[in-house]
mmCIF file of C-alpha atoms in Angstrom:
data_model
loop_
_atom_site.group_PDB
_atom_site.id
_atom_site.type_symbol
_atom_site.label_atom_id
_atom_site.label_comp_id
_atom_site.label_asym_id
_atom_site.label_seq_id
_atom_site.Cartn_x
_atom_site.Cartn_y
_atom_site.Cartn_z
ATOM 1 C CA MET Z 807 -15.487 -6.144 -34.581
ATOM 2 C CA ASN Z 808 -17.044 -2.965 -33.638
ATOM 3 C CA LYS Z 809 -17.993 -1.645 -30.029
ATOM 4 C CA LYS Z 810 -21.685 -2.383 -30.648
ATOM 5 C CA THR Z 811 -21.105 -5.989 -31.667
ATOM 6 C CA ILE Z 812 -18.694 -6.560 -28.630
ATOM 7 C CA GLU Z 813 -21.367 -5.006 -26.296
ATOM 8 C CA ILE Z 814 -24.118 -7.329 -27.651
ATOM 9 C CA ARG Z 815 -21.872 -10.523 -27.447
ATOM 10 C CA ASN Z 816 -20.878 -9.553 -23.926
ATOM 11 C CA THR Z 817 -24.537 -9.126 -22.934
ATOM 12 C CA ILE Z 818 -25.379 -12.503 -24.389
ATOM 13 C CA THR Z 819 -22.478 -14.152 -22.572
ATOM 14 C CA LYS Z 820 -23.379 -12.442 -19.322
ATOM 15 C CA LEU Z 821 -26.954 -13.767 -19.471
ATOM 16 C CA GLU Z 822 -26.089 -17.281 -20.527
ATOM 17 C CA ASN Z 823 -23.009 -17.383 -18.240
ATOM 18 C CA PRO Z 824 -21.609 -20.486 -19.882
ATOM 19 C CA PHE Z 825 -18.918 -22.814 -18.457
ATOM 20 C CA PRO Z 826 -15.822 -22.511 -20.696
ATOM 21 C CA LYS Z 827 -13.996 -25.487 -22.205
ATOM 22 C CA ASP Z 828 -10.627 -26.235 -20.725
ATOM 23 C CA ASP Z 829 -8.937 -25.427 -23.950
ATOM 24 C CA LEU Z 830 -10.742 -22.156 -24.549
ATOM 25 C CA ILE Z 831 -7.693 -20.124 -24.652
ATOM 26 C CA THR Z 832 -4.284 -21.820 -25.778
ATOM 27 C CA SER Z 833 -2.875 -19.083 -27.908
ATOM 28 C CA TYR Z 834 -2.686 -15.296 -28.191
ATOM 29 C CA LYS Z 835 -5.121 -15.475 -31.069
ATOM 30 C CA ASP Z 836 -7.721 -17.248 -28.639
ATOM 31 C CA PHE Z 837 -6.962 -14.531 -26.159
ATOM 32 C CA LEU Z 838 -7.894 -11.745 -28.613
ATOM 33 C CA LYS Z 839 -11.028 -13.686 -29.569
ATOM 34 C CA PHE Z 840 -12.460 -14.103 -26.007
ATOM 35 C CA ARG Z 841 -10.870 -11.462 -23.873
ATOM 36 C CA ALA Z 842 -13.940 -9.151 -23.806
ATOM 37 C CA GLU Z 843 -16.364 -11.991 -23.023
ATOM 38 C CA LEU Z 844 -14.285 -14.238 -20.606
ATOM 39 C CA PRO Z 845 -15.078 -12.231 -17.515
ATOM 40 C CA PHE Z 846 -18.722 -13.232 -17.966
ATOM 41 C CA TYR Z 847 -17.956 -16.934 -18.286
ATOM 42 C CA GLN Z 848 -18.122 -19.171 -15.177
ATOM 43 C CA PHE Z 849 -14.827 -19.779 -13.466
ATOM 44 C CA ASN Z 850 -12.722 -22.526 -14.786
ATOM 45 C CA LEU Z 851 -9.346 -23.150 -13.219
ATOM 46 C CA ASN Z 852 -7.854 -24.666 -16.353
ATOM 47 C CA VAL Z 853 -8.645 -21.587 -18.321
ATOM 48 C CA LEU Z 854 -7.055 -19.359 -15.720
ATOM 49 C CA THR Z 855 -3.957 -21.635 -15.727
ATOM 50 C CA SER Z 856 -3.766 -21.378 -19.498
ATOM 51 C CA LEU Z 857 -3.994 -17.559 -19.217
ATOM 52 C CA ILE Z 858 -1.038 -17.339 -16.742
ATOM 53 C CA LYS Z 859 0.939 -19.863 -18.875
ATOM 54 C CA LEU Z 860 0.269 -17.773 -22.009
ATOM 55 C CA SER Z 861 1.574 -14.705 -20.220
ATOM 56 C CA ASN Z 862 4.698 -16.305 -19.046
ATOM 57 C CA ASP Z 863 5.331 -18.022 -22.474
ATOM 58 C CA THR Z 864 4.936 -14.905 -24.521
ATOM 59 C CA TRP Z 865 6.865 -12.498 -22.039
ATOM 60 C CA ASP Z 866 10.189 -12.748 -23.825
ATOM 61 C CA THR Z 867 9.019 -13.247 -27.209
ATOM 62 C CA LYS Z 868 9.423 -10.793 -30.206
ATOM 63 C CA GLU Z 869 5.777 -11.118 -31.006
ATOM 64 C CA ARG Z 870 3.694 -7.804 -31.038
ATOM 65 C CA ILE Z 871 1.363 -8.572 -28.315
ATOM 66 C CA SER Z 872 -0.242 -6.653 -25.476
ATOM 67 C CA ARG Z 873 1.378 -8.297 -22.380
ATOM 68 C CA ILE Z 874 -0.445 -5.888 -20.014
ATOM 69 C CA SER Z 875 -3.828 -6.805 -21.461
ATOM 70 C CA ILE Z 876 -3.231 -10.581 -20.630
ATOM 71 C CA ILE Z 877 -2.317 -9.610 -17.133
ATOM 72 C CA GLN Z 878 -5.410 -7.415 -16.732
ATOM 73 C CA LEU Z 879 -7.597 -10.374 -17.957
ATOM 74 C CA ILE Z 880 -5.933 -12.816 -15.528
ATOM 75 C CA LYS Z 881 -6.952 -10.437 -12.725
ATOM 76 C CA ARG Z 882 -10.520 -9.908 -14.010
ATOM 77 C CA TYR Z 883 -11.298 -13.573 -14.582
ATOM 78 C CA GLY Z 884 -9.334 -15.392 -12.021
ATOM 79 C CA PHE Z 885 -9.511 -13.070 -8.944
ATOM 80 C CA LYS Z 886 -12.315 -11.517 -6.693
ATOM 81 C CA GLU Z 887 -12.200 -8.365 -4.621
ATOM 82 C CA ASP Z 888 -12.435 -8.263 -0.879
ATOM 83 C CA VAL Z 889 -15.868 -7.036 -0.037
ATOM 84 C CA ASN Z 890 -14.453 -5.036 2.838
ATOM 85 C CA VAL Z 891 -11.185 -3.753 1.152
ATOM 86 C CA SER Z 892 -11.586 -2.893 -2.548
ATOM 87 C CA TYR Z 893 -7.987 -2.836 -3.616
ATOM 88 C CA TYR Z 894 -7.255 -6.355 -2.273
ATOM 89 C CA ARG Z 895 -7.869 -9.229 -4.731
ATOM 90 C CA PHE Z 896 -8.197 -13.057 -3.838
ATOM 91 C CA LEU Z 897 -7.823 -15.996 -6.022
ATOM 92 C CA LYS Z 898 -11.140 -17.751 -6.809
ATOM 93 C CA VAL Z 899 -9.320 -20.962 -6.081
ATOM 94 C CA ASN Z 900 -9.683 -22.152 -2.325
ATOM 95 C CA LYS Z 901 -6.579 -24.134 -2.280
ATOM 96 C CA PRO Z 902 -4.213 -23.180 -5.130
ATOM 97 C CA SER Z 903 -1.751 -25.856 -6.293
ATOM 98 C CA LYS Z 904 2.018 -25.418 -5.902
ATOM 99 C CA GLU Z 905 2.278 -25.136 -9.649
ATOM 100 C CA LEU Z 906 -0.271 -22.325 -9.868
ATOM 101 C CA ARG Z 907 1.464 -20.300 -7.033
ATOM 102 C CA ILE Z 908 4.900 -20.762 -8.760
ATOM 103 C CA SER Z 909 3.378 -19.483 -12.008
ATOM 104 C CA LEU Z 910 1.797 -16.425 -10.489
ATOM 105 C CA PHE Z 911 5.061 -15.645 -8.533
ATOM 106 C CA LYS Z 912 7.025 -15.881 -11.794
ATOM 107 C CA LEU Z 913 4.804 -13.466 -13.310
ATOM 108 C CA PHE Z 914 5.165 -11.093 -10.479
ATOM 109 C CA LYS Z 915 8.906 -11.452 -10.489
ATOM 110 C CA ARG Z 916 9.048 -10.723 -14.198
ATOM 111 C CA CYS Z 917 7.372 -7.368 -13.610
ATOM 112 C CA PHE Z 918 10.594 -6.196 -11.781
ATOM 113 C CA GLU Z 919 13.186 -7.328 -14.272
ATOM 114 C CA LYS Z 920 15.462 -4.579 -15.595
ATOM 115 C CA ASN Z 921 14.913 -5.392 -19.235
ATOM 116 C CA THR Z 922 11.204 -5.577 -19.146
ATOM 117 C CA PRO Z 923 9.227 -5.448 -22.527
ATOM 118 C CA LEU Z 924 6.709 -3.072 -20.925
ATOM 119 C CA THR Z 925 6.623 0.625 -21.208
ATOM 120 C CA ASN Z 926 7.044 2.552 -17.905
ATOM 121 C CA LYS Z 927 3.316 3.076 -17.524
ATOM 122 C CA GLN Z 928 2.581 -0.540 -18.295
ATOM 123 C CA SER Z 929 5.302 -1.647 -15.919
ATOM 124 C CA LEU Z 930 3.705 0.270 -12.965
ATOM 125 C CA GLU Z 931 0.304 -1.154 -13.866
ATOM 126 C CA ALA Z 932 1.609 -4.772 -14.111
ATOM 127 C CA LYS Z 933 3.486 -4.484 -10.826
ATOM 128 C CA ARG Z 934 0.336 -3.234 -9.189
ATOM 129 C CA ILE Z 935 -1.786 -6.022 -10.583
ATOM 130 C CA CYS Z 936 0.588 -8.825 -9.842
ATOM 131 C CA ASN Z 937 1.124 -7.505 -6.440
ATOM 132 C CA SER Z 938 -2.421 -7.848 -5.685
ATOM 133 C CA MET Z 939 -2.465 -11.327 -7.128
ATOM 134 C CA LEU Z 940 -0.019 -12.541 -4.450
ATOM 135 C CA PHE Z 941 -2.107 -11.213 -1.577
ATOM 136 C CA GLN Z 942 -2.652 -13.850 1.065
ATOM 137 C CA LEU Z 943 -0.862 -16.430 -1.237
ATOM 138 C CA PRO Z 944 1.666 -18.683 0.603
ATOM 139 C CA LEU Z 945 4.750 -19.279 -1.512
ATOM 140 C CA ASN Z 946 7.702 -21.667 -1.535
ATOM 141 C CA ASN Z 947 11.104 -20.871 0.272
ATOM 142 C CA GLU Z 948 12.826 -19.980 -2.925
ATOM 143 C CA ALA Z 949 10.168 -17.316 -3.736
ATOM 144 C CA ILE Z 950 10.247 -16.042 -0.053
ATOM 145 C CA GLN Z 951 14.048 -15.826 -0.087
ATOM 146 C CA TRP Z 952 13.821 -13.729 -3.395
ATOM 147 C CA LEU Z 953 11.332 -11.288 -1.868
ATOM 148 C CA CYS Z 954 13.577 -10.770 1.207
ATOM 149 C CA ASP Z 955 16.583 -10.313 -1.094
ATOM 150 C CA ASN Z 956 14.787 -7.637 -3.087
ATOM 151 C CA ALA Z 957 12.610 -6.146 -0.411
ATOM 152 C CA PHE Z 958 14.294 -2.746 -0.487
ATOM 153 C CA GLU Z 959 14.025 -2.580 -4.349
ATOM 154 C CA SER Z 960 10.244 -1.787 -4.188
ATOM 155 C CA GLU Z 961 7.608 -0.825 -1.697
ATOM 156 C CA LEU Z 962 5.426 -3.570 -3.304
ATOM 157 C CA ILE Z 963 8.047 -6.244 -2.737
ATOM 158 C CA LEU Z 964 8.560 -4.975 0.808
ATOM 159 C CA ASN Z 965 4.766 -5.199 1.464
ATOM 160 C CA ARG Z 966 4.770 -8.846 0.270
ATOM 161 C CA VAL Z 967 7.418 -9.556 2.808
ATOM 162 C CA LEU Z 968 5.857 -7.698 5.848
ATOM 163 C CA LYS Z 969 2.369 -8.819 4.980
ATOM 164 C CA TYR Z 970 3.213 -12.279 4.144
ATOM 165 C CA PRO Z 971 0.165 -14.472 5.392
ATOM 166 C CA VAL Z 972 1.864 -17.304 7.267
ATOM 167 C CA LYS Z 973 4.719 -17.863 9.582
ATOM 168 C CA SER Z 974 8.035 -17.981 7.877
ATOM 169 C CA GLU Z 975 11.427 -18.685 9.461
ATOM 170 C CA ILE Z 976 13.085 -16.903 6.464
ATOM 171 C CA ILE Z 977 11.088 -13.680 6.993
ATOM 172 C CA THR Z 978 11.516 -13.660 10.765
ATOM 173 C CA ASN Z 979 15.318 -13.949 10.400
ATOM 174 C CA TRP Z 980 15.249 -11.161 7.828
ATOM 175 C CA VAL Z 981 13.315 -8.953 10.242
ATOM 176 C CA LYS Z 982 15.788 -9.766 13.061
ATOM 177 C CA LEU Z 983 18.590 -8.570 10.681
ATOM 178 C CA ASN Z 984 16.688 -5.414 9.680
ATOM 179 C CA TYR Z 985 14.769 -4.607 12.876
ATOM 180 C CA ASP Z 986 16.714 -1.396 13.440
ATOM 181 C CA LYS Z 987 17.139 -0.352 9.907
ATOM 182 C CA ASP Z 988 16.121 3.436 9.459
ATOM 183 C CA THR Z 989 14.204 2.834 6.315
ATOM 184 C CA LEU Z 990 11.842 0.455 8.158
ATOM 185 C CA ARG Z 991 11.133 2.736 11.183
ATOM 186 C CA ASN Z 992 7.662 3.577 9.818
ATOM 187 C CA ARG Z 993 6.793 -0.190 9.658
ATOM 188 C CA ARG Z 994 7.392 -0.903 13.428
ATOM 189 C CA ALA Z 995 4.034 -2.664 13.956
ATOM 190 C CA ASP Z 996 4.651 -5.112 11.136
ATOM 191 C CA LEU Z 997 8.231 -5.718 12.329
ATOM 192 C CA VAL Z 998 7.076 -6.353 15.893
ATOM 193 C CA GLY Z 999 4.375 -8.665 14.522
ATOM 194 C CA TRP Z 1000 7.079 -10.843 13.058
ATOM 195 C CA MET Z 1001 9.078 -10.906 16.213
ATOM 196 C CA ILE Z 1002 6.004 -12.072 18.096
ATOM 197 C CA ASP Z 1003 5.774 -14.916 15.640
ATOM 198 C CA TYR Z 1004 9.093 -15.961 16.954
ATOM 199 C CA ASP Z 1005 8.551 -15.093 20.624
ATOM 200 C CA SER Z 1006 5.076 -14.421 21.875
ATOM 201 C CA ASN Z 1007 6.413 -12.563 24.881
ATOM 202 C CA PHE Z 1008 8.336 -10.130 22.649
ATOM 203 C CA GLU Z 1009 7.753 -6.404 23.515
ATOM 204 C CA VAL Z 1010 8.978 -3.347 21.658
ATOM 205 C CA MET Z 1011 11.334 -1.201 23.775
ATOM 206 C CA ASN Z 1012 10.533 2.378 24.758
ATOM 207 C CA GLN Z 1013 13.882 3.612 23.311
ATOM 208 C CA THR Z 1014 13.031 1.971 19.876
ATOM 209 C CA LEU Z 1015 9.831 3.875 19.766
ATOM 210 C CA ILE Z 1016 11.605 7.050 20.654
ATOM 211 C CA ASP Z 1017 14.287 6.423 18.037
ATOM 212 C CA ASP Z 1018 11.448 5.823 15.404
ATOM 213 C CA PHE Z 1019 9.763 9.042 16.464
ATOM 214 C CA GLU Z 1020 12.900 11.181 16.311
ATOM 215 C CA TYR Z 1021 14.006 9.612 12.996
ATOM 216 C CA LEU Z 1022 10.722 10.506 11.314
ATOM 217 C CA ASN Z 1023 10.961 14.025 12.827
ATOM 218 C CA ALA Z 1024 14.435 14.447 11.201
ATOM 219 C CA ILE Z 1025 13.040 13.158 7.837
ATOM 220 C CA ASP Z 1026 10.144 15.737 8.002
ATOM 221 C CA LEU Z 1027 12.272 18.650 9.131
ATOM 222 C CA GLU Z 1028 14.504 18.024 6.097
ATOM 223 C CA ALA Z 1029 11.453 17.777 3.910
ATOM 224 C CA ILE Z 1030 10.202 21.161 5.159
ATOM 225 C CA GLU Z 1031 13.630 22.811 4.694
ATOM 226 C CA ASN Z 1032 13.772 21.399 1.052
ATOM 227 C CA TYR Z 1033 10.108 22.637 0.417
ATOM 228 C CA GLN Z 1034 11.046 26.109 1.577
ATOM 229 C CA ASP Z 1035 14.247 26.155 -0.569
ATOM 230 C CA GLU Z 1036 12.205 25.054 -3.627
ATOM 231 C CA LEU Z 1037 9.599 27.604 -2.879
ATOM 232 C CA LYS Z 1038 12.121 30.404 -2.851
ATOM 233 C CA ALA Z 1039 13.711 29.093 -6.064
ATOM 234 C CA THR Z 1040 10.260 29.082 -7.773
ATOM 235 C CA GLU Z 1041 9.559 32.610 -6.609
ATOM 236 C CA MET Z 1042 12.903 33.820 -7.992
ATOM 237 C CA MET Z 1043 12.296 32.167 -11.441
ATOM 238 C CA GLU Z 1044 8.940 33.809 -11.825
ATOM 239 C CA ALA Z 1045 10.159 37.164 -10.775
ATOM 240 C CA GLU Z 1046 13.155 36.865 -13.145
ATOM 241 C CA PHE Z 1047 10.978 35.961 -16.070
ATOM 242 C CA LYS Z 1048 8.527 38.803 -15.268
ATOM 243 C CA GLU Z 1049 11.308 41.270 -15.137
ATOM 244 C CA THR Z 1050 12.796 39.983 -18.411
ATOM 245 C CA MET Z 1051 9.496 40.430 -20.194
ATOM 246 C CA GLU Z 1052 8.777 43.880 -18.874
ATOM 247 C CA ASN Z 1053 12.198 45.111 -20.137
ATOM 248 C CA ARG Z 1054 11.957 43.554 -23.505
ATOM 249 C CA ASP Z 1055 12.248 45.857 -26.405
ATOM 250 C CA HIS Z 1056 8.842 45.901 -28.145
ATOM 251 C CA THR Z 1057 10.145 47.927 -31.113
ATOM 252 C CA SER Z 1058 11.071 44.828 -33.008
ATOM 253 C CA ILE Z 1059 7.528 43.569 -32.878
ATOM 254 C CA SER Z 1060 5.380 44.143 -35.887
ATOM 255 C CA LYS Z 1061 3.295 47.258 -35.778
ATOM 256 C CA SER Z 1062 0.100 45.222 -36.314
ATOM 257 C CA TYR Z 1063 0.641 43.601 -33.030
ATOM 258 C CA THR Z 1064 1.736 46.651 -30.986
ATOM 259 C CA ASN Z 1065 -1.631 47.187 -29.369
ATOM 260 C CA THR Z 1066 -2.443 43.557 -28.753
ATOM 261 C CA TRP Z 1067 0.791 42.404 -27.229
ATOM 262 C CA LEU Z 1068 0.262 40.129 -24.190
ATOM 263 C CA PHE Z 1069 2.994 38.879 -21.870
ATOM 264 C CA PRO Z 1070 2.667 35.076 -21.973
ATOM 265 C CA GLU Z 1071 1.884 33.766 -18.564
ATOM 266 C CA PHE Z 1072 4.847 32.108 -16.812
ATOM 267 C CA LYS Z 1073 4.039 29.749 -13.953
ATOM 268 C CA VAL Z 1074 6.360 27.217 -12.363
ATOM 269 C CA THR Z 1075 4.713 24.197 -10.806
ATOM 270 C CA PRO Z 1076 4.795 24.919 -7.077
ATOM 271 C CA PRO Z 1077 6.649 22.475 -4.844
ATOM 272 C CA GLU Z 1078 4.625 19.987 -2.643
ATOM 273 C CA LEU Z 1079 5.263 19.558 1.034
ATOM 274 C CA LYS Z 1080 5.581 15.769 1.572
ATOM 275 C CA GLN Z 1081 5.814 14.429 5.177
ATOM 276 C CA THR Z 1082 5.736 11.022 6.721
ATOM 277 C CA LYS Z 1083 2.594 9.374 7.827
ATOM 278 C CA ARG Z 1084 2.169 9.311 11.517
ATOM 279 C CA TYR Z 1085 0.400 6.800 13.784
ATOM 280 C CA HIS Z 1086 -0.319 9.240 16.695
ATOM 281 C CA LYS Z 1087 -1.855 12.541 17.000
ATOM 282 C CA VAL Z 1088 -0.160 15.287 15.194
ATOM 283 C CA PHE Z 1089 0.098 19.100 15.666
ATOM 284 C CA TYR Z 1090 0.531 21.486 12.985
ATOM 285 C CA ASN Z 1091 2.514 24.742 12.324
ATOM 286 C CA HIS Z 1092 0.003 26.719 10.136
ATOM 287 C CA LYS Z 1093 2.705 29.282 9.234
ATOM 288 C CA ILE Z 1094 4.144 26.763 6.773
ATOM 289 C CA GLN Z 1095 1.499 25.428 4.103
ATOM 290 C CA ASP Z 1096 1.704 24.582 0.535
ATOM 291 C CA GLU Z 1097 -0.806 25.388 -2.223
ATOM 292 C CA THR Z 1098 -2.585 21.992 -1.644
ATOM 293 C CA HIS Z 1099 -3.180 23.086 1.926
ATOM 294 C CA LYS Z 1100 -0.756 20.555 3.397
ATOM 295 C CA THR Z 1101 0.481 22.022 6.558
ATOM 296 C CA ALA Z 1102 3.824 21.410 8.259
ATOM 297 C CA TYR Z 1103 4.066 19.494 11.611
ATOM 298 C CA ASP Z 1104 4.699 21.355 14.876
ATOM 299 C CA PHE Z 1105 7.499 19.335 16.326
ATOM 300 C CA GLN Z 1106 7.688 21.083 19.674
ATOM 301 C CA LYS Z 1107 4.033 20.397 20.513
ATOM 302 C CA MET Z 1108 4.227 16.854 19.003
ATOM 303 C CA ARG Z 1109 7.282 15.982 21.093
ATOM 304 C CA THR Z 1110 5.647 17.011 24.284
ATOM 305 C CA TYR Z 1111 2.398 15.045 23.437
ATOM 306 C CA TYR Z 1112 4.210 11.990 22.271
ATOM 307 C CA TYR Z 1113 6.643 11.652 25.264
ATOM 308 C CA ASP Z 1114 3.724 12.314 27.721
ATOM 309 C CA ASN Z 1115 1.803 9.549 26.157
ATOM 310 C CA LEU Z 1116 4.535 7.085 25.180
ATOM 311 C CA SER Z 1117 3.097 4.202 27.266
ATOM 312 C CA THR Z 1118 -0.231 4.515 25.537
ATOM 313 C CA PHE Z 1119 1.384 4.571 22.065
ATOM 314 C CA LYS Z 1120 3.272 1.473 23.019
ATOM 315 C CA GLU Z 1121 0.232 -0.329 23.990
ATOM 316 C CA ASN Z 1122 -1.537 0.667 20.790
ATOM 317 C CA LEU Z 1123 1.420 -0.410 18.719
ATOM 318 C CA MET Z 1124 1.545 -3.873 20.529
ATOM 319 C CA LEU Z 1125 -2.148 -4.279 19.867
ATOM 320 C CA TRP Z 1126 -1.728 -3.797 16.134
ATOM 321 C CA SER Z 1127 1.443 -5.838 16.162
ATOM 322 C CA ILE Z 1128 -0.474 -8.782 17.657
ATOM 323 C CA ASN Z 1129 -3.105 -8.160 14.911
ATOM 324 C CA TYR Z 1130 -0.564 -8.506 12.161
ATOM 325 C CA SER Z 1131 1.235 -11.455 13.726
ATOM 326 C CA ARG Z 1132 0.501 -15.016 12.578
ATOM 327 C CA ILE Z 1133 0.166 -16.652 16.000
ATOM 328 C CA ASP Z 1134 -2.807 -18.795 16.784
ATOM 329 C CA ARG Z 1135 -6.168 -17.219 17.921
ATOM 330 C CA ARG Z 1136 -5.844 -18.306 21.477
ATOM 331 C CA GLU Z 1137 -2.560 -16.733 21.856
ATOM 332 C CA LYS Z 1138 -3.787 -13.543 20.191
ATOM 333 C CA SER Z 1139 -6.650 -13.260 22.682
ATOM 334 C CA LYS Z 1140 -4.403 -13.607 25.539
ATOM 335 C CA LEU Z 1141 -1.971 -10.967 24.346
ATOM 336 C CA LEU Z 1142 -4.744 -8.503 23.441
ATOM 337 C CA LYS Z 1143 -5.980 -8.477 26.977
ATOM 338 C CA ARG Z 1144 -2.393 -7.909 28.253
ATOM 339 C CA TYR Z 1145 -2.035 -4.628 26.285
ATOM 340 C CA TYR Z 1146 -5.544 -3.373 26.453
ATOM 341 C CA SER Z 1147 -6.079 0.177 28.041
ATOM 342 C CA PRO Z 1148 -9.166 2.345 28.006
ATOM 343 C CA GLU Z 1149 -7.202 4.929 25.876
ATOM 344 C CA ASN Z 1150 -6.959 2.238 23.108
ATOM 345 C CA TYR Z 1151 -10.468 0.888 23.432
ATOM 346 C CA TYR Z 1152 -11.333 1.389 19.738
ATOM 347 C CA SER Z 1153 -8.214 -0.288 18.550
ATOM 348 C CA PHE Z 1154 -8.886 -3.299 20.661
ATOM 349 C CA ILE Z 1155 -12.547 -3.621 19.503
ATOM 350 C CA LYS Z 1156 -11.549 -3.305 15.853
ATOM 351 C CA ILE Z 1157 -8.762 -5.935 16.063
ATOM 352 C CA ALA Z 1158 -11.035 -8.321 18.019
ATOM 353 C CA GLU Z 1159 -13.598 -7.902 15.286
ATOM 354 C CA ARG Z 1160 -11.206 -8.298 12.363
ATOM 355 C CA ASN Z 1161 -9.804 -11.484 13.899
ATOM 356 C CA LYS Z 1162 -13.316 -12.772 14.920
ATOM 357 C CA LEU Z 1163 -12.161 -12.999 18.525
ATOM 358 C CA VAL Z 1164 -15.217 -13.102 20.837
ATOM 359 C CA GLY Z 1165 -13.139 -14.037 23.971
ATOM 360 C CA PRO Z 1166 -11.429 -10.609 24.438
ATOM 361 C CA LEU Z 1167 -14.833 -8.851 23.950
ATOM 362 C CA LYS Z 1168 -16.415 -10.986 26.686
ATOM 363 C CA TRP Z 1169 -13.472 -10.358 28.919
ATOM 364 C CA LEU Z 1170 -14.011 -6.562 28.364
ATOM 365 C CA LEU Z 1171 -17.764 -6.858 29.325
ATOM 366 C CA LYS Z 1172 -16.850 -8.560 32.561
ATOM 367 C CA ASN Z 1173 -14.421 -5.893 33.336
ATOM 368 C CA TYR Z 1174 -16.801 -3.116 32.362
ATOM 369 C CA LYS Z 1175 -14.953 -0.642 34.566
ATOM 370 C CA LEU Z 1176 -12.164 -0.706 31.990
ATOM 371 C CA ILE Z 1177 -14.544 0.571 29.335
ATOM 372 C CA PRO Z 1178 -14.173 4.294 28.701
ATOM 373 C CA LYS Z 1179 -16.993 6.732 29.230
ATOM 374 C CA ASP Z 1180 -18.707 8.256 26.324
ATOM 375 C CA ILE Z 1181 -16.661 11.523 26.449
ATOM 376 C CA THR Z 1182 -13.504 9.587 26.381
ATOM 377 C CA GLU Z 1183 -14.723 7.536 23.445
ATOM 378 C CA LYS Z 1184 -15.493 10.513 21.387
ATOM 379 C CA LYS Z 1185 -12.108 11.974 21.996
ATOM 380 C CA GLU Z 1186 -10.249 8.910 21.167
ATOM 381 C CA ALA Z 1187 -12.334 8.180 18.079
ATOM 382 C CA LYS Z 1188 -11.218 11.631 16.667
ATOM 383 C CA ASN Z 1189 -7.593 11.053 17.331
ATOM 384 C CA GLU Z 1190 -6.885 7.403 16.745
ATOM 385 C CA ASN Z 1191 -4.726 6.273 13.958
ATOM 386 C CA VAL Z 1192 -4.213 2.729 12.853
ATOM 387 C CA PHE Z 1193 -0.782 1.186 12.417
#
């Protein structure tokens, strides 16, 4: 079937928008027949279930099939994008059954197997897609435990742990065990959110924030040092190559090429300066800058600013931790008012809006003296970062 024929059939299906039969796809042959048109059919949960079953059933077979294409179609047919956040996808099923959730998690889990039948490129794509499929999807305890046990194997798995949508004693216990782990210091707001689930009066300690800050500084200082070493090595390699070519004996070259000899250009890919993402105002040392215009942090200025404003950063982190927590709306409203400050006005407003909490906004109107003046608002809007 050529592209024009497929295009015509897709257009017809899109205009007719038919409801598919439950057994529309029961084999890989059916999948090949309908994969281009299926996204234009009405949603049928039985068809989606069949697609997921087909993917799981054929995963370990010796058949020559495109496993990644099946996963891509599952996403296109069974999930819808969040209108506010384009890279999150949600099931078109309001209340997915236990069996459906188990099947989706099985598919996600298979993407991380060591002996995967996918190529490296396909594996990365499959992990990304299946990760988005689990967004906001409650799982059983066995699946949650697997996520916790493998959290440090992949950033995607870690995100499924820390961004899990409902309270979980398993995850809270995991967070307690790993609360001070260095590799999680850049996820402090998520961690504190889980601690708030366990104890709504939990508050991050100043020393913890200081330890987080200094750990990230150490990581970035090492990154800058490595960047400078790689830059020197790159310059040395290019200089040595240029010297070698300039000293090369041209007498061995055919006379017909003597006047047209051109030194081949030798360029080593320049190193990239990679630094941690910060959730506070940063200062830069413009003497160190890579070719992509990434500039090194100025740690002396950053330390002064951070320690002088530690209480403000703590309040801001607590606000976002409350946002990430899974406590009820009434408790969230109460805690948001506890940690509000004029310096964190925009975070407060944004969190109240995200959680559809009118109470804190009405409270702020009554306490209008706590609302910053316009000049303060502009300054904070420029510098604020979201955890």
